[in-house]
Amino acid sequence: MDALDLLRSLFVYQAWANGELLQKLAGLDQQEHVDQRHTATRLINHNLVVSKIFAAHLSGTRHGYASDNTEDTPALDELSADVAAMDRWYLDYIEAVSPKLMSEPVPFTFTDGDRAMMSRQEMLTHVVTHGGYHRGEIGRILMQIGIAPPWDTFAAHLHHAEPSRRPQVRERVGA
């Protein structure tokens, strides 16, 4: 498996994990868990904004964000649609980008004005790990209110997507 195949697999995983988490949040009681739902929505929105910022860096376009979150908090259903669209953008990008461009350094400016440079491969890796970090934060919030978070590890995704990866254990004869 080369780096591009691994990144493709990670972005398929991320789309699945985002969907699982957003579905779980949609089921939260809006009256009982107002603060937790708001915090989780803010974290997902932050992750979406960062994903949009890096998509702009990757495509050489302007993103128009002055910070890594928006002032307003979007409704969860609107946010879910935007996250799904962004996940699709990254999957499409990975299908279109040439392997040669993956190691190409790309200069950009963070929203705080600091200049930086990362390869496309590093940017893509950042987007995936950044998303996992914030899904983990939201998982902790859910646990604190007694709700089991989605089991959204990469290994769980692989076994869900390809059940043949998890063969049934046979009982030992004579054990």
Backbone as numpy.savetxt, mean C-alpha at the origin, in Angstrom:
# Nx Ny Nz CAx CAy CAz Cx Cy Cz
13.44 -15.30 -10.02 12.59 -14.12 -10.02 13.49 -12.89 -10.02
13.27 -12.01 -10.98 14.07 -10.79 -11.01 13.37 -9.69 -10.19
14.04 -8.55 -10.07 13.53 -7.45 -9.25 12.17 -6.95 -9.74
11.99 -6.88 -11.03 10.72 -6.40 -11.58 9.58 -7.37 -11.26
9.85 -8.66 -11.36 8.83 -9.65 -11.00 8.49 -9.56 -9.51
9.50 -9.36 -8.68 9.26 -9.23 -7.25 8.42 -7.98 -6.96
8.78 -6.86 -7.58 8.00 -5.64 -7.38 6.56 -5.82 -7.86
6.38 -6.49 -8.98 5.03 -6.76 -9.49 4.24 -7.55 -8.44
4.86 -8.57 -7.89 4.21 -9.39 -6.87 3.89 -8.56 -5.63
4.79 -7.68 -5.24 4.56 -6.83 -4.06 3.43 -5.84 -4.28
3.30 -5.31 -5.49 2.21 -4.37 -5.76 0.86 -5.08 -5.89
0.86 -6.30 -6.37 -0.38 -7.09 -6.36 -0.78 -7.33 -4.90
0.21 -7.69 -4.08 -0.03 -7.88 -2.65 -0.57 -6.60 -2.02
0.06 -5.46 -2.32 -0.37 -4.21 -1.72 -1.82 -3.88 -2.08
-2.20 -4.08 -3.32 -3.59 -3.83 -3.73 -4.54 -4.72 -2.94
-4.18 -5.97 -2.77 -5.00 -6.91 -2.00 -5.08 -6.46 -0.54
-3.94 -6.14 0.06 -3.91 -5.75 1.47 -4.69 -4.44 1.70
-4.54 -3.50 0.79 -5.31 -2.25 0.91 -6.81 -2.54 0.85
-7.21 -3.40 -0.07 -8.62 -3.75 -0.19 -9.16 -4.42 1.06
-8.38 -5.34 1.62 -8.79 -6.03 2.84 -8.97 -5.03 4.00
-8.02 -4.12 4.14 -8.08 -3.15 5.22 -9.25 -2.17 5.04
-9.42 -1.68 3.85 -10.51 -0.73 3.60 -11.87 -1.39 3.80
-11.98 -2.64 3.45 -13.23 -3.37 3.68 -13.48 -3.51 5.18
-12.44 -3.80 5.94 -12.57 -3.92 7.40 -12.99 -2.58 8.00
-12.38 -1.50 7.55 -12.72 -0.17 8.08 -14.14 0.24 7.73
-14.60 -0.16 6.55 -15.97 0.17 6.14 -16.98 -0.49 7.08
-16.62 -1.59 7.69 -17.50 -2.29 8.61 -17.49 -1.77 10.03
-16.60 -0.82 10.33 -16.56 -0.26 11.68 -17.81 0.54 11.98
-18.29 0.42 13.19 -19.43 1.22 13.62 -19.03 2.69 13.62
-19.71 3.47 12.80 -19.34 4.88 12.62 -19.62 5.73 13.85
-20.52 5.30 14.70 -20.83 6.06 15.91 -19.91 5.67 17.07
-19.68 4.37 17.21 -18.90 3.87 18.34 -17.40 4.14 18.19
-16.89 4.11 16.96 -15.44 4.22 16.74 -15.09 5.43 15.87
-15.68 6.56 16.17 -15.49 7.77 15.37 -14.02 8.17 15.31
-13.37 8.28 16.45 -11.99 8.75 16.49 -11.03 7.77 15.80
-11.22 6.49 16.06 -10.33 5.49 15.47 -10.52 5.43 13.95
-11.75 5.53 13.52 -12.02 5.51 12.08 -11.41 6.74 11.41
-11.52 7.88 12.07 -10.95 9.11 11.53 -9.42 9.00 11.43
-8.80 8.52 12.49 -7.34 8.36 12.49 -6.90 7.40 11.39
-7.61 6.28 11.27 -7.27 5.31 10.23 -7.45 5.91 8.85
-8.51 6.67 8.66 -8.75 7.30 7.37 -7.66 8.32 7.05
-7.22 9.08 8.05 -6.13 10.04 7.84 -4.84 9.32 7.44
-4.57 8.19 8.08 -3.36 7.42 7.74 -3.42 6.88 6.32
-4.58 6.36 5.93 -4.73 5.85 4.56 -4.61 6.99 3.57
-5.20 8.13 3.89 -5.11 9.28 2.99 -3.66 9.75 2.86
-2.93 9.78 3.97 -1.51 10.12 3.91 -0.76 9.16 2.99
-1.03 7.88 3.16 -0.36 6.89 2.32 -0.71 7.10 0.85
-1.96 7.42 0.57 -2.39 7.68 -0.81 -1.66 8.90 -1.38
-1.58 9.97 -0.60 -0.90 11.18 -1.08 0.57 10.88 -1.38
1.24 10.15 -0.49 2.64 9.80 -0.73 2.75 8.93 -1.99
1.82 8.01 -2.17 1.83 7.18 -3.39 1.66 8.04 -4.63
0.78 9.04 -4.56 0.58 9.95 -5.70 1.82 10.80 -5.95
2.47 11.24 -4.90 3.68 12.03 -5.03 4.77 11.21 -5.74
4.96 9.97 -5.30 5.99 9.14 -5.92 5.61 8.73 -7.34
4.31 8.57 -7.61 3.88 8.30 -8.99 4.26 9.47 -9.88
4.11 10.68 -9.37 4.51 11.86 -10.15 6.02 11.87 -10.37
6.78 11.54 -9.34 8.24 11.47 -9.51 8.61 10.44 -10.58
7.96 9.29 -10.52 8.26 8.23 -11.47 7.89 8.61 -12.90
6.82 9.37 -13.04 6.36 9.73 -14.38 6.88 11.08 -14.86
7.64 11.77 -14.00 8.21 13.05 -14.40 7.19 14.17 -14.49
6.14 14.08 -13.68 5.11 15.12 -13.68 5.08 15.82 -12.33
4.36 16.92 -12.27 4.20 17.66 -11.02 3.03 17.06 -10.24
3.21 16.96 -8.95 2.15 16.37 -8.14 1.24 17.41 -7.50
1.70 18.61 -7.27 0.86 19.67 -6.74 0.60 19.61 -5.24
1.24 18.72 -4.52 1.04 18.64 -3.07 2.07 19.48 -2.33
1.63 20.19 -1.31 2.52 20.99 -0.47 2.92 20.23 0.79
2.23 19.14 1.08 2.57 18.30 2.23 2.18 16.86 1.91
2.41 15.98 2.87 2.16 14.56 2.63 0.78 14.10 3.08
-0.14 15.04 3.24 -1.54 14.71 3.51 -2.37 15.90 3.06
-3.67 15.73 3.01 -4.56 16.82 2.63 -5.18 17.41 3.89
-5.62 18.65 3.81 -6.28 19.27 4.96 -7.59 18.56 5.27
-8.38 18.32 4.24 -9.67 17.66 4.43 -9.48 16.15 4.47
-10.36 15.51 5.22 -10.36 14.06 5.28 -11.45 13.55 4.35
-11.09 12.77 3.33 -12.11 12.27 2.40 -13.00 11.23 3.07
-14.17 11.05 2.51 -15.06 9.97 2.94 -14.38 8.64 2.60
-14.65 7.64 3.42 -13.98 6.36 3.24 -14.27 5.71 1.89
-15.50 5.83 1.39 -15.80 5.22 0.09 -15.05 5.92 -1.04
-14.94 7.24 -0.96 -14.16 8.00 -1.96 -12.69 7.63 -1.87
-12.19 7.53 -0.65 -10.79 7.17 -0.43 -10.52 5.76 -0.96
-11.44 4.84 -0.72 -11.27 3.47 -1.22 -11.14 3.43 -2.73
-11.97 4.21 -3.41 -11.90 4.26 -4.88 -10.57 4.86 -5.34
-10.11 5.89 -4.66 -8.84 6.53 -5.02 -7.65 5.60 -4.76
-7.69 4.87 -3.66 -6.62 3.92 -3.35 -6.59 2.82 -4.41
-7.74 2.29 -4.77 -7.79 1.24 -5.80 -7.25 1.75 -7.13
-7.58 3.00 -7.48 -7.07 3.59 -8.73 -5.55 3.75 -8.67
-5.04 4.16 -7.52 -3.59 4.33 -7.39 -2.89 2.98 -7.43
-3.47 1.98 -6.78 -2.90 0.63 -6.85 -2.84 0.16 -8.30
-3.88 0.42 -9.07 -3.93 0.06 -10.49 -2.86 0.82 -11.27
-2.65 2.11 -10.94 -1.64 2.91 -11.63 -0.27 2.24 -11.47
0.05 1.85 -10.23 1.37 1.23 -10.00 1.49 -0.11 -10.73
0.45 -0.90 -10.74 0.51 -2.17 -11.47 0.71 -1.92 -12.97
0.01 -0.94 -13.50 0.19 -0.59 -14.91 1.59 -0.05 -15.18
2.10 0.76 -14.26 3.44 1.32 -14.42 4.48 0.20 -14.49
4.38 -0.74 -13.58 5.35 -1.84 -13.55 5.30 -2.67 -14.84
4.12 -2.81 -15.40 3.99 -3.55 -16.66 4.63 -2.77 -17.82
4.64 -1.45 -17.73 5.11 -0.63 -18.85 6.59 -0.24 -18.76
7.13 -0.15 -17.56 8.50 0.33 -17.40 9.50 -0.72 -17.89
10.55 -0.26 -18.51 11.57 -1.20 -18.98 12.52 -1.54 -17.83
13.02 -2.77 -17.82 13.96 -3.15 -16.77 15.18 -2.23 -16.70
15.59 -1.71 -17.85 16.75 -0.81 -17.89 16.49 0.46 -17.08
15.27 0.97 -17.14 14.94 2.20 -16.41 14.84 2.01 -14.90
14.68 0.78 -14.44 14.48 0.53 -13.01 15.64 1.02 -12.15
16.85 0.93 -12.66 18.00 1.36 -11.86 18.38 2.82 -12.13
17.67 3.47 -13.03 17.96 4.86 -13.37 17.67 5.79 -12.18
18.65 6.62 -11.81 18.40 7.58 -10.73 17.46 8.70 -11.20
16.52 9.06 -10.34 15.55 10.09 -10.66 15.64 11.18 -9.60
16.02 12.40 -9.98 16.05 13.50 -9.01 14.63 14.01 -8.76
14.36 14.42 -7.53 13.05 14.97 -7.17 13.19 15.83 -5.93
12.11 16.49 -5.57 12.08 17.33 -4.38 10.95 16.87 -3.47
11.27 16.65 -2.20 10.24 16.29 -1.22 9.35 17.50 -0.97
8.20 17.28 -0.36 7.27 18.38 -0.12 7.84 19.41 0.86
8.84 19.03 1.66 9.45 20.00 2.58 10.56 20.81 1.91
10.78 20.57 0.61 11.78 21.31 -0.15 13.12 20.64 -0.28
13.36 19.56 0.48 14.63 18.85 0.38 14.71 18.13 -0.96
15.87 18.26 -1.59 16.11 17.59 -2.86 16.64 16.19 -2.58
16.32 15.26 -3.48 16.73 13.87 -3.29 16.89 13.19 -4.64
17.40 11.97 -4.58 17.53 11.15 -5.77 17.40 9.69 -5.34
16.57 8.98 -6.06 16.39 7.55 -5.83 16.21 6.89 -7.19
16.57 5.61 -7.26 16.28 4.89 -8.48 14.78 4.59 -8.51
14.28 4.26 -9.68 12.85 3.90 -9.79 12.55 2.68 -8.93
13.47 1.74 -8.92 13.30 0.54 -8.11 13.22 0.90 -6.63
14.06 1.82 -6.19 14.02 2.26 -4.79 12.71 2.99 -4.47
12.25 3.82 -5.40 10.98 4.52 -5.19 9.83 3.53 -5.06
9.79 2.56 -5.94 8.73 1.55 -5.89 8.79 0.76 -4.59
9.99 0.42 -4.17 10.16 -0.30 -2.91 9.69 0.57 -1.75
10.01 1.85 -1.79 9.55 2.77 -0.74 8.03 2.80 -0.67
7.38 2.90 -1.80 5.91 2.98 -1.82 5.30 1.74 -1.15
5.84 0.56 -1.45 5.31 -0.68 -0.86 5.60 -0.74 0.64
6.81 -0.45 1.05 7.13 -0.55 2.48 6.42 0.54 3.28
6.27 1.71 2.72 5.54 2.80 3.36 4.09 2.39 3.60
3.47 1.77 2.60 2.10 1.30 2.75 1.97 0.25 3.85
2.89 -0.68 3.90 2.86 -1.72 4.92 3.00 -1.14 6.32
3.85 -0.14 6.45 4.04 0.52 7.75 2.72 1.11 8.25
2.03 1.83 7.38 0.80 2.48 7.81 -0.36 1.51 7.97
-0.41 0.45 7.18 -1.42 -0.58 7.43 -1.19 -1.22 8.80
0.07 -1.38 9.17 0.39 -1.91 10.49 -0.07 -0.99 11.61
0.10 0.31 11.41 -0.40 1.27 12.40 -1.91 1.13 12.57
-2.60 1.02 11.46 -4.06 0.90 11.51 -4.46 -0.44 12.15
-3.70 -1.47 11.88 -3.94 -2.77 12.53 -3.85 -2.66 14.04
-2.89 -1.90 14.52 -2.73 -1.70 15.97 -3.94 -0.94 16.53
-4.43 0.06 15.81 -5.62 0.81 16.23 -6.81 -0.15 16.34
-6.98 -1.00 15.34 -8.09 -1.96 15.37 -7.97 -2.90 16.56
-6.78 -3.39 16.83 -6.57 -4.29 17.96 -6.92 -3.60 19.28
-6.59 -2.33 19.40 -6.86 -1.60 20.64 -8.35 -1.44 20.92
-9.18 -1.54 19.88 -10.63 -1.45 20.09 -11.29 -2.83 19.98
-10.46 -3.87 20.05 -10.97 -5.22 20.11 -11.41 -5.80 18.78
-10.91 -5.26 17.68 -11.26 -5.76 16.35 -10.02 -6.37 15.71
-10.14 -7.60 15.28 -9.00 -8.26 14.63 -8.73 -7.61 13.29
-7.49 -7.16 13.08 -7.16 -6.58 11.77 -7.09 -7.68 10.72
-7.14 -7.30 9.45 -6.97 -8.32 8.41 -5.61 -9.00 8.54
-5.58 -10.25 8.22 -4.30 -10.97 8.21 -3.69 -10.71 6.85
-2.95 -9.61 6.76 -2.54 -9.12 5.44 -1.03 -9.16 5.21
-0.38 -10.20 5.69 1.05 -10.31 5.42 1.28 -10.76 3.98
2.49 -10.56 3.51 2.84 -10.99 2.16 2.66 -12.51 2.02
3.09 -13.25 3.04 2.95 -14.71 3.00 1.48 -15.11 2.93
0.64 -14.45 3.72 -0.80 -14.76 3.69 -1.36 -14.48 2.30
-0.94 -13.38 1.69 -1.41 -13.05 0.35 -0.98 -14.13 -0.66
0.27 -14.55 -0.60 0.75 -15.56 -1.54 -0.05 -16.85 -1.41
-0.34 -17.24 -0.18 -1.09 -18.48 0.03 -2.56 -18.31 -0.33
-3.08 -17.11 -0.18 -4.46 -16.84 -0.60 -4.56 -16.83 -2.13
-3.60 -16.19 -2.77 -3.61 -16.07 -4.23 -3.26 -17.38 -4.91
-2.40 -18.16 -4.28 -1.95 -19.42 -4.86 -2.01 -20.51 -3.80
-3.19 -21.08 -3.56 -3.34 -22.08 -2.50 -2.38 -23.28 -2.63
-1.91 -23.54 -3.83 -1.00 -24.68 -4.01 0.33 -24.46 -3.28
0.61 -23.23 -2.90 1.84 -22.95 -2.14 1.75 -23.46 -0.70
0.54 -23.82 -0.29 0.35 -24.26 1.09 -0.26 -25.66 1.09
0.58 -26.66 0.77 0.05 -28.02 0.72 -0.39 -28.48 2.11
-1.37 -29.32 2.11 -1.88 -29.87 3.38 -0.85 -30.79 3.98
-0.70 -30.71 5.29 0.22 -31.58 6.01 -0.46 -32.94 6.18
0.26 -33.97 5.83 -0.27 -35.33 5.99 0.08 -35.84 7.36
-0.83 -36.61 7.92 -0.54 -37.22 9.21 0.50 -38.31 9.01
1.38 -38.39 9.97 2.41 -39.44 9.91 1.79 -40.78 10.25
2.18 -41.74 9.49 1.72 -43.11 9.76 2.48 -43.61 10.97
1.73 -44.15 11.93 2.38 -44.72 13.12 2.75 -43.68 14.15
2.32 -42.46 13.95 2.68 -41.41 14.91 1.71 -41.37 16.05
